[in-house]
């Protein structure tokens, strides 16, 4: 359990620093969002890594914008969850096995 | 994979409660203060740009035009008009918004910033206005924010600058019978009561007259590049500009 929580925490920390980089004037393309959808699309539908990524990106997005905290977090989580349901129930697609499961 | 399980519903409602609590307390500011130093360093990296000289030139031209107008007016009225007192609060850009046309700056209500204050660079190049204020930070809506309207004036004819999102601004509602030339400087008008007159919005680019439209439209070439600036000035205005 502790190992799992520490993995989630590390993932959050990593995404936080990438997010800060993206908020600077170095990048204008929202590549974290693209990564979020790609991971959710390509990973094993039973894995939750993509959902954690969606949660953290949504949370940071809310904090560093004028949104209410939780708005984009829940929106991204629900979208990614629906994507996973559709992929697991109705679509057969290859999944990338090296995306680590948390 | 079950869509709704008791555990998932519980987590959802738990998240709702946590978010509600986070919104009540001022959590955003805590994150801003945590990341301020990193973000300021990241913003500095790209702060040299060729546009700075151009910005100064446009600023001087607009200042000149405004001074001429002011001079004429004062000559006419012999000092009957009181100009609004304006003082300046300086701030640094910390970050831009993720997808929308907003920026975060490090001056807040403790420095005297209030919602609605115009934000400029240089002497008089307008970039937007304050939309949210925290104790030490403020959020600035850029002119290019989608559907943001600014009263504009070109050679003393009034039009409307509309934000189109993604750092694009367009000129609308400019009378068809008035002359609109490429390169004309667009200044703010005090008509809407939001900005003092004479701040630079940009230059006219690609003006168009459409046959069955009563107004002319054009693109606006902004006088600033967001990625070439790191400091801004907030105009602490003390009265509304309707005159």
GROMACS .gro file of C-alpha atoms in nm:
model
  345
    1UNK     CA    1   0.000   0.000   0.000
    2UNK     CA    2   0.277   0.243   0.103
    3UNK     CA    3   0.471   0.148  -0.209
    4UNK     CA    4   0.167   0.225  -0.422
    5UNK     CA    5   0.108   0.562  -0.254
    6UNK     CA    6   0.473   0.658  -0.294
    7UNK     CA    7   0.454   0.569  -0.664
    8UNK     CA    8   0.147   0.790  -0.707
    9UNK     CA    9   0.321   1.070  -0.516
   10UNK     CA   10   0.631   1.042  -0.735
   11UNK     CA   11   0.416   1.046  -1.047
   12UNK     CA   12   0.242   1.362  -0.918
   13UNK     CA   13   0.574   1.530  -0.844
   14UNK     CA   14   0.711   1.447  -1.189
   15UNK     CA   15   0.397   1.577  -1.360
   16UNK     CA   16   0.408   1.892  -1.146
   17UNK     CA   17   0.756   1.984  -1.270
   18UNK     CA   18   0.665   1.905  -1.630
   19UNK     CA   19   0.352   2.116  -1.587
   20UNK     CA   20   0.556   2.411  -1.455
   21UNK     CA   21   0.780   2.381  -1.758
   22UNK     CA   22   0.479   2.387  -1.983
   23UNK     CA   23   0.337   2.697  -1.811
   24UNK     CA   24   0.654   2.891  -1.890
   25UNK     CA   25   0.719   3.069  -2.217
   26UNK     CA   26   0.923   2.779  -2.349
   27UNK     CA   27   0.630   2.581  -2.484
   28UNK     CA   28   0.298   2.678  -2.630
   29UNK     CA   29   0.173   2.331  -2.720
   30UNK     CA   30  -0.018   2.148  -2.441
   31UNK     CA   31   0.179   1.826  -2.474
   32UNK     CA   32   0.082   1.697  -2.128
   33UNK     CA   33  -0.281   1.673  -2.236
   34UNK     CA   34  -0.178   1.480  -2.543
   35UNK     CA   35   0.034   1.247  -2.329
   36UNK     CA   36  -0.260   1.198  -2.092
   37UNK     CA   37  -0.492   1.084  -2.372
   38UNK     CA   38  -0.222   0.876  -2.539
   39UNK     CA   39  -0.147   0.687  -2.217
   40UNK     CA   40  -0.516   0.624  -2.154
   41UNK     CA   41  -0.562   0.511  -2.511
   42UNK     CA   42  -0.262   0.284  -2.533
   43UNK     CA   43  -0.225   0.129  -2.190
   44UNK     CA   44  -0.399  -0.183  -2.067
   45UNK     CA   45  -0.766  -0.081  -2.000
   46UNK     CA   46  -0.749  -0.238  -1.653
   47UNK     CA   47  -0.448  -0.029  -1.550
   48UNK     CA   48  -0.508   0.294  -1.358
   49UNK     CA   49  -0.191   0.487  -1.448
   50UNK     CA   50  -0.377   0.695  -1.708
   51UNK     CA   51  -0.644   0.791  -1.455
   52UNK     CA   52  -0.381   0.910  -1.206
   53UNK     CA   53  -0.216   1.113  -1.483
   54UNK     CA   54  -0.553   1.265  -1.579
   55UNK     CA   55  -0.620   1.351  -1.214
   56UNK     CA   56  -0.289   1.527  -1.160
   57UNK     CA   57  -0.295   1.717  -1.490
   58UNK     CA   58  -0.652   1.831  -1.425
   59UNK     CA   59  -0.566   1.935  -1.069
   60UNK     CA   60  -0.261   2.141  -1.173
   61UNK     CA   61  -0.458   2.290  -1.460
   62UNK     CA   62  -0.728   2.407  -1.217
   63UNK     CA   63  -0.479   2.545  -0.969
   64UNK     CA   64  -0.285   2.745  -1.228
   65UNK     CA   65  -0.588   2.885  -1.409
   66UNK     CA   66  -0.898   3.078  -1.316
   67UNK     CA   67  -1.111   2.761  -1.291
   68UNK     CA   68  -1.256   2.631  -0.967
   69UNK     CA   69  -1.035   2.359  -0.822
   70UNK     CA   70  -1.181   2.025  -0.927
   71UNK     CA   71  -1.355   2.134  -1.246
   72UNK     CA   72  -1.103   2.012  -1.503
   73UNK     CA   73  -0.984   1.739  -1.267
   74UNK     CA   74  -1.323   1.571  -1.263
   75UNK     CA   75  -1.383   1.648  -1.630
   76UNK     CA   76  -1.055   1.486  -1.738
   77UNK     CA   77  -1.105   1.193  -1.499
   78UNK     CA   78  -1.454   1.123  -1.633
   79UNK     CA   79  -1.342   1.154  -1.997
   80UNK     CA   80  -1.049   0.919  -1.942
   81UNK     CA   81  -1.264   0.674  -1.746
   82UNK     CA   82  -1.522   0.668  -2.026
   83UNK     CA   83  -1.240   0.616  -2.276
   84UNK     CA   84  -1.119   0.317  -2.075
   85UNK     CA   85  -1.470   0.168  -2.057
   86UNK     CA   86  -1.518   0.206  -2.432
   87UNK     CA   87  -1.175   0.056  -2.503
   88UNK     CA   88  -1.225  -0.239  -2.270
   89UNK     CA   89  -1.584  -0.322  -2.372
   90UNK     CA   90  -1.622  -0.231  -2.734
   91UNK     CA   91  -1.284  -0.188  -2.901
   92UNK     CA   92  -1.006  -0.436  -2.941
   93UNK     CA   93  -0.681  -0.248  -2.978
   94UNK     CA   94  -0.320  -0.330  -2.897
   95UNK     CA   95  -0.198  -0.199  -2.564
   96UNK     CA   96   0.157  -0.102  -2.483
   97UNK     CA   97   0.280  -0.328  -2.210
   98UNK     CA   98   0.574  -0.113  -2.097
   99UNK     CA   99   0.352   0.166  -1.958
  100UNK     CA  100   0.399   0.087  -1.587
  101UNK     CA  101   0.094  -0.014  -1.388
  102UNK     CA  102   0.040   0.161  -1.058
  103UNK     CA  103  -1.494  -0.389  -1.574
  104UNK     CA  104  -1.793  -0.259  -1.379
  105UNK     CA  105  -1.881   0.101  -1.451
  106UNK     CA  106  -2.034   0.189  -1.115
  107UNK     CA  107  -1.917   0.019  -0.799
  108UNK     CA  108  -1.977   0.138  -0.444
  109UNK     CA  109  -1.609   0.216  -0.407
  110UNK     CA  110  -1.593   0.430  -0.720
  111UNK     CA  111  -1.902   0.630  -0.619
  112UNK     CA  112  -1.754   0.682  -0.273
  113UNK     CA  113  -1.423   0.806  -0.421
  114UNK     CA  114  -1.614   1.044  -0.650
  115UNK     CA  115  -1.807   1.203  -0.362
  116UNK     CA  116  -1.496   1.214  -0.147
  117UNK     CA  117  -1.318   1.404  -0.425
  118UNK     CA  118  -1.611   1.646  -0.449
  119UNK     CA  119  -1.587   1.720  -0.076
  120UNK     CA  120  -1.207   1.764  -0.092
  121UNK     CA  121  -1.236   2.001  -0.389
  122UNK     CA  122  -1.507   2.199  -0.213
  123UNK     CA  123  -1.281   2.244   0.091
  124UNK     CA  124  -0.983   2.337  -0.129
  125UNK     CA  125  -1.195   2.603  -0.300
  126UNK     CA  126  -1.307   2.753   0.029
  127UNK     CA  127  -0.953   2.792   0.162
  128UNK     CA  128  -0.703   2.987  -0.043
  129UNK     CA  129  -0.510   2.687  -0.173
  130UNK     CA  130  -0.418   2.832  -0.511
  131UNK     CA  131  -0.203   3.102  -0.356
  132UNK     CA  132  -0.008   2.841  -0.160
  133UNK     CA  133   0.086   2.665  -0.484
  134UNK     CA  134   0.174   2.996  -0.650
  135UNK     CA  135   0.411   3.089  -0.368
  136UNK     CA  136   0.566   2.739  -0.374
  137UNK     CA  137   0.644   2.754  -0.743
  138UNK     CA  138   0.707   3.127  -0.787
  139UNK     CA  139   1.087   3.110  -0.794
  140UNK     CA  140   1.100   2.819  -1.035
  141UNK     CA  141   0.846   2.981  -1.265
  142UNK     CA  142   1.019   3.320  -1.268
  143UNK     CA  143   1.346   3.150  -1.365
  144UNK     CA  144   1.174   2.953  -1.638
  145UNK     CA  145   1.007   3.267  -1.775
  146UNK     CA  146   1.337   3.456  -1.794
  147UNK     CA  147   1.494   3.206  -2.031
  148UNK     CA  148   1.318   3.334  -2.338
  149UNK     CA  149   1.285   3.700  -2.251
  150UNK     CA  150   1.505   3.847  -2.526
  151UNK     CA  151   1.321   3.910  -2.848
  152UNK     CA  152   1.355   4.130  -3.157
  153UNK     CA  153   1.017   4.288  -3.102
  154UNK     CA  154   1.130   4.505  -2.811
  155UNK     CA  155   1.259   4.785  -3.037
  156UNK     CA  156   0.939   4.782  -3.235
  157UNK     CA  157   0.741   4.803  -2.912
  158UNK     CA  158   0.931   5.115  -2.807
  159UNK     CA  159   0.876   5.280  -3.144
  160UNK     CA  160   0.503   5.214  -3.145
  161UNK     CA  161   0.482   5.332  -2.788
  162UNK     CA  162   0.656   5.661  -2.874
  163UNK     CA  163   0.438   5.717  -3.181
  164UNK     CA  164   0.123   5.666  -2.978
  165UNK     CA  165   0.252   5.890  -2.701
  166UNK     CA  166   0.325   6.159  -2.957
  167UNK     CA  167  -0.021   6.132  -3.107
  168UNK     CA  168  -0.183   6.146  -2.764
  169UNK     CA  169   0.030   6.446  -2.660
  170UNK     CA  170  -0.066   6.635  -2.973
  171UNK     CA  171  -0.431   6.568  -2.903
  172UNK     CA  172  -0.391   6.663  -2.539
  173UNK     CA  173  -0.205   6.979  -2.633
  174UNK     CA  174  -0.479   7.086  -2.871
  175UNK     CA  175  -0.747   7.009  -2.617
  176UNK     CA  176  -0.571   7.203  -2.341
  177UNK     CA  177  -0.519   7.496  -2.570
  178UNK     CA  178  -0.889   7.489  -2.651
  179UNK     CA  179  -1.019   7.454  -2.300
  180UNK     CA  180  -0.740   7.625  -2.100
  181UNK     CA  181  -0.715   7.350  -1.843
  182UNK     CA  182  -1.080   7.299  -1.771
  183UNK     CA  183  -1.050   6.920  -1.767
  184UNK     CA  184  -0.907   6.720  -1.477
  185UNK     CA  185  -0.718   6.416  -1.597
  186UNK     CA  186  -0.757   6.106  -1.384
  187UNK     CA  187  -0.468   6.048  -1.148
  188UNK     CA  188  -0.281   5.736  -1.243
  189UNK     CA  189  -0.003   5.570  -1.046
  190UNK     CA  190   0.182   5.254  -1.140
  191UNK     CA  191   0.236   4.922  -0.962
  192UNK     CA  192   0.503   4.701  -1.117
  193UNK     CA  193   0.486   4.323  -1.135
  194UNK     CA  194   0.659   4.024  -1.290
  195UNK     CA  195   0.500   3.762  -1.505
  196UNK     CA  196   0.509   3.423  -1.334
  197UNK     CA  197   0.327   3.206  -1.583
  198UNK     CA  198   0.075   3.199  -1.861
  199UNK     CA  199  -0.246   3.004  -1.837
  200UNK     CA  200  -0.250   2.649  -1.967
  201UNK     CA  201  -0.478   2.700  -2.265
  202UNK     CA  202  -0.645   3.038  -2.232
  203UNK     CA  203  -0.517   3.393  -2.271
  204UNK     CA  204  -0.441   3.477  -1.909
  205UNK     CA  205  -0.119   3.543  -1.725
  206UNK     CA  206  -0.030   3.532  -1.357
  207UNK     CA  207   0.173   3.818  -1.207
  208UNK     CA  208   0.330   3.859  -0.866
  209UNK     CA  209   0.150   4.171  -0.744
  210UNK     CA  210  -0.169   4.139  -0.549
  211UNK     CA  211  -0.411   4.310  -0.318
  212UNK     CA  212  -0.128   4.381  -0.072
  213UNK     CA  213   0.030   4.603  -0.340
  214UNK     CA  214  -0.301   4.777  -0.404
  215UNK     CA  215  -0.409   4.584  -0.712
  216UNK     CA  216  -0.783   4.567  -0.773
  217UNK     CA  217  -0.998   4.391  -1.028
  218UNK     CA  218  -1.031   4.592  -1.349
  219UNK     CA  219  -0.700   4.777  -1.335
  220UNK     CA  220  -0.537   4.802  -1.681
  221UNK     CA  221  -0.204   4.624  -1.726
  222UNK     CA  222   0.054   4.773  -1.961
  223UNK     CA  223   0.413   4.721  -2.071
  224UNK     CA  224   0.655   5.002  -2.144
  225UNK     CA  225   0.480   5.333  -2.108
  226UNK     CA  226   0.152   5.270  -2.270
  227UNK     CA  227   0.122   4.936  -2.451
  228UNK     CA  228  -0.192   4.773  -2.315
  229UNK     CA  229  -0.186   4.396  -2.268
  230UNK     CA  230  -0.503   4.339  -2.066
  231UNK     CA  231  -0.663   4.395  -1.731
  232UNK     CA  232  -0.671   4.237  -1.388
  233UNK     CA  233  -0.944   3.976  -1.357
  234UNK     CA  234  -0.862   3.802  -1.027
  235UNK     CA  235  -0.673   3.925  -0.724
  236UNK     CA  236  -0.508   3.722  -0.447
  237UNK     CA  237  -0.300   3.861  -0.160
  238UNK     CA  238   0.031   3.848  -0.348
  239UNK     CA  239  -0.072   3.749  -0.699
  240UNK     CA  240  -0.311   3.861  -0.968
  241UNK     CA  241  -0.444   3.708  -1.284
  242UNK     CA  242  -0.454   3.924  -1.596
  243UNK     CA  243  -0.698   3.870  -1.882
  244UNK     CA  244  -0.514   3.947  -2.204
  245UNK     CA  245  -0.681   4.153  -2.477
  246UNK     CA  246  -0.678   3.842  -2.693
  247UNK     CA  247  -0.896   3.638  -2.453
  248UNK     CA  248  -1.191   3.504  -2.650
  249UNK     CA  249  -1.479   3.756  -2.667
  250UNK     CA  250  -1.294   4.013  -2.458
  251UNK     CA  251  -1.413   4.353  -2.585
  252UNK     CA  252  -1.208   4.671  -2.574
  253UNK     CA  253  -1.315   5.012  -2.699
  254UNK     CA  254  -1.069   5.125  -2.959
  255UNK     CA  255  -1.004   5.450  -3.138
  256UNK     CA  256  -0.827   5.501  -3.469
  257UNK     CA  257  -0.767   5.860  -3.577
  258UNK     CA  258  -1.043   5.962  -3.335
  259UNK     CA  259  -1.297   5.720  -3.483
  260UNK     CA  260  -1.428   5.463  -3.240
  261UNK     CA  261  -1.431   5.087  -3.306
  262UNK     CA  262  -1.420   4.768  -3.107
  263UNK     CA  263  -1.126   4.531  -3.052
  264UNK     CA  264  -1.243   4.176  -2.993
  265UNK     CA  265  -1.026   3.897  -2.858
  266UNK     CA  266  -1.038   3.582  -3.070
  267UNK     CA  267  -0.838   3.353  -2.842
  268UNK     CA  268  -0.490   3.212  -2.904
  269UNK     CA  269  -0.337   3.560  -2.894
  270UNK     CA  270  -0.540   3.694  -3.186
  271UNK     CA  271  -0.728   4.026  -3.175
  272UNK     CA  272  -0.956   4.168  -3.444
  273UNK     CA  273  -1.101   4.512  -3.506
  274UNK     CA  274  -1.477   4.525  -3.550
  275UNK     CA  275  -1.758   4.782  -3.569
  276UNK     CA  276  -1.541   5.038  -3.746
  277UNK     CA  277  -1.761   5.265  -3.964
  278UNK     CA  278  -1.747   5.180  -4.331
  279UNK     CA  279  -1.729   5.540  -4.448
  280UNK     CA  280  -1.418   5.620  -4.243
  281UNK     CA  281  -1.068   5.559  -4.373
  282UNK     CA  282  -0.883   5.261  -4.230
  283UNK     CA  283  -0.526   5.212  -4.350
  284UNK     CA  284  -0.281   4.931  -4.298
  285UNK     CA  285  -0.043   5.030  -4.017
  286UNK     CA  286  -0.274   5.280  -3.844
  287UNK     CA  287  -0.219   5.276  -3.470
  288UNK     CA  288  -0.512   5.157  -3.262
  289UNK     CA  289  -0.548   5.323  -2.922
  290UNK     CA  290  -0.791   5.265  -2.640
  291UNK     CA  291  -1.093   5.487  -2.607
  292UNK     CA  292  -1.237   5.591  -2.275
  293UNK     CA  293  -1.587   5.542  -2.412
  294UNK     CA  294  -1.652   5.208  -2.241
  295UNK     CA  295  -1.519   5.329  -1.908
  296UNK     CA  296  -1.275   5.039  -1.875
  297UNK     CA  297  -0.948   5.194  -1.987
  298UNK     CA  298  -0.796   5.540  -1.996
  299UNK     CA  299  -0.769   5.672  -2.349
  300UNK     CA  300  -0.444   5.666  -2.542
  301UNK     CA  301  -0.308   5.322  -2.454
  302UNK     CA  302  -0.177   5.127  -2.752
  303UNK     CA  303  -0.368   4.815  -2.858
  304UNK     CA  304  -0.180   4.749  -3.181
  305UNK     CA  305  -0.164   4.829  -3.552
  306UNK     CA  306  -0.421   4.777  -3.826
  307UNK     CA  307  -0.339   4.478  -4.044
  308UNK     CA  308  -0.527   4.365  -4.349
  309UNK     CA  309  -0.836   4.595  -4.336
  310UNK     CA  310  -1.141   4.464  -4.524
  311UNK     CA  311  -1.469   4.608  -4.646
  312UNK     CA  312  -1.730   4.341  -4.701
  313UNK     CA  313  -2.001   4.440  -4.954
  314UNK     CA  314  -2.316   4.391  -4.748
  315UNK     CA  315  -2.172   4.475  -4.407
  316UNK     CA  316  -2.216   4.820  -4.254
  317UNK     CA  317  -1.879   4.804  -4.078
  318UNK     CA  318  -1.517   4.746  -4.173
  319UNK     CA  319  -1.311   4.476  -4.008
  320UNK     CA  320  -0.940   4.416  -3.979
  321UNK     CA  321  -0.687   4.209  -3.796
  322UNK     CA  322  -0.484   4.376  -3.523
  323UNK     CA  323  -0.109   4.332  -3.513
  324UNK     CA  324  -0.035   4.335  -3.141
  325UNK     CA  325   0.228   4.574  -3.012
  326UNK     CA  326   0.366   4.311  -2.778
  327UNK     CA  327   0.486   3.956  -2.788
  328UNK     CA  328   0.396   3.776  -2.468
  329UNK     CA  329   0.716   3.576  -2.485
  330UNK     CA  330   0.935   3.885  -2.507
  331UNK     CA  331   0.823   4.047  -2.183
  332UNK     CA  332   0.871   3.954  -1.822
  333UNK     CA  333   0.768   4.271  -1.637
  334UNK     CA  334   0.440   4.458  -1.650
  335UNK     CA  335   0.296   4.773  -1.497
  336UNK     CA  336  -0.049   4.789  -1.347
  337UNK     CA  337  -0.215   5.127  -1.378
  338UNK     CA  338  -0.371   5.214  -1.047
  339UNK     CA  339  -0.660   5.416  -1.178
  340UNK     CA  340  -0.860   5.619  -0.935
  341UNK     CA  341  -1.163   5.709  -1.138
  342UNK     CA  342  -1.381   5.581  -1.412
  343UNK     CA  343  -1.288   5.706  -1.752
  344UNK     CA  344  -1.626   5.801  -1.891
  345UNK     CA  345  -1.596   6.161  -1.996
   0.00000   0.00000   0.00000
